[in-house]
Amino acid sequence: MSNNEMTTGGTNAAAATLASMTVESLRDLLQDAGYRVETVGEGRARFLRSASNRFAFDIRPGSAIPGTTDRFADVAFVALLAVQGTLPLDLINRWNCTRRFGRLFLDQTIPGQDFLVLSMDSSFAGGVSAQQMRVQVEIWDSLLQQFVPWLREELSKVAPKIDAVAAPASAENTTPSAEAPVPAGAAA
């Protein structure tokens, strides 16, 4: 990280205060934490892609620092899962009610395709230590580790109810089933 990306708050890098980041400095921080990270996109549309336990996710820059073209004050960690079948909104709300960090929502912006989105915002506006930012990455990793087992368990509870409600009245017996969402991207 360059000196104009951080304000020294002590004698070593761990004591430095991060007030803004670039895609490159964020990539370096994630690589220092042990993640394989790739830069995706071009120009102002660049972001980072990584994976944890073969679960792909993006790290997207947020608010630009005024007067700069490449520095930002916050990021969003985002993991997408394509939804096949029906997904009850109360299932999503259960996650949000039982987790402090990271929110889960259903994105229906692409016609004919729903995505289950796990997202967590992290801000360094005003300055945070490099260690605090690393802890944010660890919180995100923990959420990803909890998410898939939680989703499997919750879907197993609601699948019979969805099948019973969604069963067609015809004699064809083509009952749709609630299938687990599948990752929307290849793991990095």
JSON list of C-alpha atoms in Angstrom, two decimals, residues 3 11 25 45 51 66 69 71 75 81 106-107 112 121 123 134-135 139 147 160 177:
[
{"chain": "A", "resi": 3, "resn": "ASN", "atom": "CA", "xyz": [1.88, 6.15, 1.69]},
{"chain": "A", "resi": 11, "resn": "THR", "atom": "CA", "xyz": [5.81, 2.58, 13.78]},
{"chain": "A", "resi": 25, "resn": "SER", "atom": "CA", "xyz": [-4.14, -2.35, -2.16]},
{"chain": "A", "resi": 45, "resn": "ALA", "atom": "CA", "xyz": [-15.70, -1.23, -13.28]},
{"chain": "A", "resi": 51, "resn": "ALA", "atom": "CA", "xyz": [-13.25, -17.97, -3.12]},
{"chain": "A", "resi": 66, "resn": "PRO", "atom": "CA", "xyz": [-13.94, 12.72, -3.79]},
{"chain": "A", "resi": 69, "resn": "THR", "atom": "CA", "xyz": [-10.62, 8.06, -9.76]},
{"chain": "A", "resi": 71, "resn": "ARG", "atom": "CA", "xyz": [-9.68, 5.19, -4.37]},
{"chain": "A", "resi": 75, "resn": "VAL", "atom": "CA", "xyz": [-16.36, -2.36, -0.07]},
{"chain": "A", "resi": 81, "resn": "LEU", "atom": "CA", "xyz": [-26.33, -18.36, -5.81]},
{"chain": "A", "resi": 106, "resn": "LEU", "atom": "CA", "xyz": [-33.39, -12.46, -3.14]},
{"chain": "A", "resi": 107, "resn": "ASP", "atom": "CA", "xyz": [-32.39, -10.57, -6.29]},
{"chain": "A", "resi": 112, "resn": "GLY", "atom": "CA", "xyz": [-36.53, -15.55, -15.40]},
{"chain": "A", "resi": 121, "resn": "ASP", "atom": "CA", "xyz": [-20.46, -4.12, 3.70]},
{"chain": "A", "resi": 123, "resn": "SER", "atom": "CA", "xyz": [-16.15, 0.65, 5.62]},
{"chain": "A", "resi": 134, "resn": "ARG", "atom": "CA", "xyz": [-8.36, -8.25, 8.05]},
{"chain": "A", "resi": 135, "resn": "VAL", "atom": "CA", "xyz": [-10.89, -9.11, 10.78]},
{"chain": "A", "resi": 139, "resn": "ILE", "atom": "CA", "xyz": [-15.95, -12.34, 9.48]},
{"chain": "A", "resi": 147, "resn": "PHE", "atom": "CA", "xyz": [-24.03, -20.25, 5.01]},
{"chain": "A", "resi": 160, "resn": "PRO", "atom": "CA", "xyz": [-41.88, -30.88, 1.87]},
{"chain": "A", "resi": 177, "resn": "SER", "atom": "CA", "xyz": [-39.43, -29.26, -5.77]}
]
